[in-house]
C-alpha atoms as one frame of an Amber mdcrd trajectory, in Angstrom:
protein
  36.357 -41.968 -12.449  34.382 -40.295 -15.247  31.328 -42.436 -14.368  31.524
 -41.145 -10.776  31.883 -37.525 -11.929  28.945 -38.007 -14.265  26.866 -39.478
 -11.390  27.826 -36.603  -9.069  26.855 -34.115 -11.765  23.629 -35.809 -12.351
  22.797 -35.807  -8.587  23.765 -32.088  -8.431  21.573 -31.216 -11.398  18.567
 -33.015  -9.693  19.330 -31.080  -6.505  19.439 -27.663  -8.299  16.235 -28.416
 -10.277  14.533 -29.437  -6.928  15.710 -26.177  -5.311  14.361 -24.140  -8.245
  11.019 -26.037  -7.994  10.907 -25.131  -4.342  11.535 -21.458  -5.121   8.902
 -21.379  -7.746   6.395 -23.245  -5.569   6.983 -20.532  -2.897   5.984 -17.806
  -5.547   2.785 -19.557  -6.100   2.147 -19.687  -2.392   2.796 -16.023  -1.788
   0.837 -14.824  -4.889  -2.246 -16.362  -3.376  -1.516 -15.496   0.264  -3.959
 -13.477   2.283  -1.416 -10.728   2.822  -0.814 -10.146  -0.800  -4.548 -10.234
  -1.724  -5.404  -7.910   1.144  -2.785  -5.454  -0.032  -4.339  -5.481  -3.490
  -7.681  -4.503  -1.938  -6.178  -1.705   0.014  -4.364  -0.432  -3.022  -7.539
  -0.509  -5.105  -9.297   1.468  -2.413  -6.595   4.095  -2.338  -6.690   4.351
  -6.145 -10.404   5.036  -6.067 -11.550   1.587  -6.972  -9.361   0.957  -9.935
  -5.802  -0.084 -10.849  -6.453   0.517 -14.503  -4.855   3.607 -15.805  -5.349
   2.638 -19.422  -2.285   3.286 -21.584  -0.489   5.944 -19.485   2.148   5.347
 -16.709   0.883   5.867 -13.155   2.616   8.717 -11.466   5.148   7.438  -9.011
   4.148   9.727  -6.166   0.629   8.206  -6.092   2.087   4.726  -5.641   4.769
   5.742  -3.145   1.975   7.391  -1.085   0.059   4.140  -0.893   0.088   1.830
   2.092   1.551  -1.058   0.162   4.963  -0.846   1.699   3.642  -0.653   5.188
   1.576  -3.817   4.564   4.358  -5.790   2.791   7.683  -4.069   2.906   9.278
  -5.581   6.039   8.186  -9.021   5.275   9.149  -8.990   1.519  12.585  -7.319
   2.314  13.299 -10.355   4.487  12.074 -12.783   1.923  14.136 -11.099  -0.769
  17.317 -11.011   1.442  16.987 -14.693   2.016  16.581 -15.735  -1.601  18.787
 -12.996  -3.075  15.893 -11.512  -5.018  16.815  -8.186  -6.565  13.267  -6.792
  -6.354   9.657  -7.857  -5.909   6.871  -6.422  -8.071   3.042  -6.447  -8.122
   1.622  -5.783 -11.652  -1.879  -4.808 -12.623  -3.680  -7.392 -14.714  -4.979
  -5.328 -17.587  -1.904  -3.220 -18.694   0.942  -4.541 -16.509   1.422  -1.334
 -14.598   4.155  -1.717 -11.968   1.906  -0.985  -8.869   4.522  -1.905  -6.336
   8.317  -2.275  -6.342   9.853  -3.384  -3.111  12.895  -1.234  -3.616  10.979
   1.580  -5.416  13.003   1.268  -8.550  12.709   3.573 -11.597  10.130   0.991
 -13.217   7.507   1.827 -10.532   4.425   2.998 -12.183   5.487   1.974 -15.690
   3.118   0.489 -18.276   4.441  -2.885 -19.457   2.054  -3.286 -22.407   3.749
  -0.474 -24.276   6.735   1.854 -24.189  10.321   1.143 -23.375   9.689  -1.839
 -21.088   7.264  -3.784 -23.257   9.942  -6.131 -24.558  11.541  -6.809 -21.201
  11.666 -10.067 -19.257   9.254  -8.483 -16.694   6.718  -7.767 -19.434   7.161
 -11.293 -20.797   6.440 -12.814 -17.340   3.337 -10.513 -16.919   1.976 -11.566
 -20.294   2.705 -15.290 -19.835   1.346 -15.439 -16.378  -1.840 -13.654 -17.280
  -2.305 -15.812 -20.350  -1.568 -19.241 -18.911  -2.430 -19.043 -15.215   0.846
 -20.914 -14.500   4.183 -19.679 -13.160   6.004 -17.787 -15.901   9.854 -17.494
 -16.115  11.952 -15.287 -18.384  15.609 -15.790 -19.403  18.482 -13.748 -17.992
  18.950 -10.572 -20.036  20.020  -6.973 -19.531  17.275  -5.021 -17.672  17.347
  -1.259 -18.142  15.768  -0.082 -14.940  18.521  -1.996 -12.998  21.385  -0.320
 -14.881  21.318  -3.006 -17.548  22.183  -5.651 -15.053  21.503  -9.315 -16.098
  18.114 -10.287 -14.630  15.408 -12.925 -14.982  11.905 -12.732 -13.633   9.473
 -15.188 -12.256   5.787 -14.399 -11.818   2.449 -15.927 -10.960  -1.163 -14.586
 -10.963  -2.755 -13.180  -7.853  -6.277 -14.583  -7.547  -8.785 -13.349  -5.007
 -11.200 -15.584  -3.075 -13.960 -14.931  -5.600 -11.685 -16.154  -8.483 -10.999
 -12.601  -9.816  -7.514 -12.178 -11.151  -6.091  -9.169  -9.172  -2.684  -8.937
 -10.804   0.775 -10.702 -11.029   3.409 -11.117  -8.263   6.830 -11.093  -9.904
  10.281 -11.552  -8.439  13.492 -10.200 -10.112  16.388 -12.776  -9.970  19.975
 -11.473 -10.207  23.015 -13.654 -10.917  23.447 -13.626  -7.119  20.252 -15.716
  -6.834  21.831 -18.536  -8.887  25.107 -18.229  -6.693  23.035 -18.383  -3.494
  21.095 -21.288  -4.720  24.184 -23.293  -5.665  25.707 -22.587  -2.358  22.535
 -23.233  -0.204  22.504 -26.025   2.271  20.050 -28.822   1.699  18.031 -30.491
   4.254  15.460 -29.049   6.697  16.509 -29.805  10.314  14.457 -28.525  13.333
  14.177 -24.880  13.974  15.415 -23.763  17.391  13.793 -20.366  18.297  15.884
 -20.294  21.550  18.975 -20.243  19.405  20.788 -17.045  18.276  20.367 -17.619
  14.561  16.843 -18.991  13.950  14.286 -16.138  13.697  10.543 -15.954  13.570
   8.227 -13.207  12.316   4.339 -12.996  12.883   2.223 -12.468   9.853  -1.290
 -13.358   8.691  -0.592 -15.813   5.894  -4.124 -16.696   4.911  -5.982 -13.535
   6.126  -8.012 -15.345   8.808  -7.053 -12.957  11.624  -4.643 -15.484  13.200
  -0.971 -14.837  13.771   0.795 -17.347  11.653   4.628 -17.612  11.778   7.309
 -17.056   9.251  10.576 -18.894  10.167  14.000 -18.525   8.673  17.533 -19.605
   9.294  20.035 -17.015   7.841  23.016 -19.286   7.630  21.352 -21.980   5.542
  18.572 -20.075   3.689  15.995 -22.361   5.189  12.428 -20.929   5.277   9.348
 -22.179   6.883   5.633 -21.197   7.374   3.605 -22.400  10.303  -0.110 -21.670
  10.058  -1.964 -20.933  13.308  -5.018 -23.158  14.132  -6.125 -20.380  16.552
  -5.745 -22.626  19.589  -2.045 -22.213  20.281  -1.120 -25.024  17.883   0.354
 -24.615  14.371   0.639 -26.590  11.090   3.736 -26.468   8.894   2.418 -25.543
   5.377   5.696 -24.752   3.631   9.436 -25.205   4.050  12.358 -24.896   1.698
  14.799 -27.676   1.184
């Protein structure tokens, strides 16, 4: 009946909203993770103490020679693969310089506060995240550096332990992200690390020197984070639904 169809659509809408909320919550978690904050400290040191290049673009070769990809690349590539993110960016707080691009796109080093990218969704997310402190989201629209592919962006401020705003972590969403979201399996279930599909990667989530665990299940896009207590036990601090 039409009533049943309306009910199913309403339930599905709630499921999709919940899934989007989970994804955006994960961005807030990663933006304030020890691994991201540590990488910003390393980059500042390599840029001689400053990520502020005023109104100019930063030469790509300087950023490509940094240790950012060694610190973040493998982990973020897996994260991008799971969630169908087209790219992951780290932006400087003052002028929106693209300090890091996971896939080293043509926008690496660009200044978002002026020039050809100042009216893009990425620039919008940088401005909104810096101004509000909340997670910022742009609409889908053509994005020049990605060959005018339709793209939306989600970003959140990176805040250090002393409260200093270090930049913005931003994810580029492609139409494939929405498709993957609609087709994703709901429900958590137990991870089985002895199985052939579930996989785990060590990483220091909160920069305390302990080996935390990033878990994922490729066939259902499930992701989990287990934080180490340092005594062989772990606490689940995040999982996707």
